[in-house]
Amino acid sequence: MIRYHARWVLPISSPPIRDGTVVELAGRIVYVGPRETAPDGVDRDLGDCALLPGLVNAHTHLELTVFRGLLEDLTFRDWIVRLQALKVAVMTPERFLDSARFGIAEGVRAGITTYADTCDSGASLEAMRERGVRGIMYQEVFSPTADPIAVSDAAARLAEQLARHELFETELQHVGVSPHAPYTVSDPLFALVARSGRRIAIHIAESDAEHRFVTEGEGPFADGHRARGFPVAPRATSPIALLAKLGVLDAHPLLIHCVRVSDTDIDAIAQSGSTVAHCPISNAKLGHGIAPLLAMLDAGIPVGLGSDSMAANNRMHLLEESRIAVLAQRVRASRANALPAARAIELATLGGARALGLADRIGSLEVGKEADLACFDLSSLAGSADADPESALVFALGAEPAKFVSVAGTPKVWNWELLNEDLELHGRVVDIVTGLREHI
Ligand SMILES: [Zn+2]
């Protein structure tokens, strides 16, 4: 048995414990409580730290890590079009894999132990497996036209990809499907994926351009479709109404973004048992707005925090994501107690686990759950964290690296050092980024 001692233990599902201990045996948590009453075992003293559940990133695109900083200040459609052109011109399967490896290395250093990753190339499943982190890779599927041949081609390609990925599913790494978004997926393809019985993740209700495309058949996405010869018409009263109409909400998908959702939409999400990945930094950086997070939480919707891609956020750090989530909601609500820090930490851990359907295994420090742990050093705060450790994590720490990280009991970071680091990866990523920059 390993006994992890910390100045603060934050179980999330119960109040913080000062001078607490988490005991791990064979990958599971067997004790959470005061140090004095912990069972015997080998001691690992983490010092003036907060020890919390491994952070759950409810939305990533690990394969896009190398695109960081290359798509700045573009309109949403231009951002997508340039990203797609660069992927085709420069990226290869091996480069996508290195990009995903680099993203996971950065995420693990930031205490992220679970990744809900939407992926076109399929690289993130292999990268998650190599690093031994937990996650769901949602295989992306696209077909913007409802032409039956295009839909059946997309479905056949998806079936072939899923059959390949299934061979690599493990206890830690799972496979789902991501019909990308309303402007890249036709109604029949949405309906087909909804009936697949798979875990589903969808980008939805993110931008004004998407809203206009769905509700009016107008705007930049509609112009793009017409230029390619695809017919365009209004499809529903809102993107969420579109998913309801097509039976997608009945499949309890993970809904990524939900910035532009009405009270009616929120009711429909809550009634269906669907969940939400809230990405406040991406939404702000791309100019999409502030999602009505408080209303979604009030409606009882399970919500996790997502960093979105490095091309949209430029960082992957869920404590920083928590901080921006709180600040944005307080700006939106004009209220100082909107989304308390403890609630924001919950979104980054247990909320994410609930949104991904993994809360029976991870998300809080409880006896019987798997030992996904993340520990952040508080010593730079000179004792002030003792007043309120949750506020310290959200407001004072910033995007600092984790001191210790484990997944199902296996250490991944020790004393801020990534264990089993691929020392040649950085150089390979520099070469990929150089290649991308030459194509801009
Ligand atoms: Zn995304």
Tab-separated table of C-alpha atoms and ligand atoms in Angstrom, residues 59-61 79 118 140 180 203 206 256-257 279 282 308-309 312, ligand 1:
chain	number	residue	atom	x	y	z
A	59	HIS	CA	-12.915	18.079	-24.876
A	60	THR	CA	-9.594	17.908	-26.715
A	61	HIS	CA	-8.220	17.479	-30.224
A	79	TRP	CA	-10.159	29.071	-39.240
A	118	THR	CA	-12.464	13.997	-30.944
A	140	GLU	CA	-14.816	11.912	-36.282
A	180	HIS	CA	-18.460	16.590	-36.210
A	203	HIS	CA	-19.702	20.147	-31.600
A	206	GLU	CA	-20.979	26.969	-30.837
A	256	ILE	CA	-19.438	20.208	-26.950
A	257	HIS	CA	-19.778	24.000	-26.404
A	279	CYS	CA	-14.891	25.204	-23.179
A	282	SER	CA	-11.915	28.439	-26.705
A	308	ASP	CA	-10.601	22.285	-26.912
A	309	SER	CA	-7.680	22.116	-29.343
A	312	ALA	CA	-8.273	27.203	-30.432
B	1	ZN	ZN	-13.515	20.982	-30.709
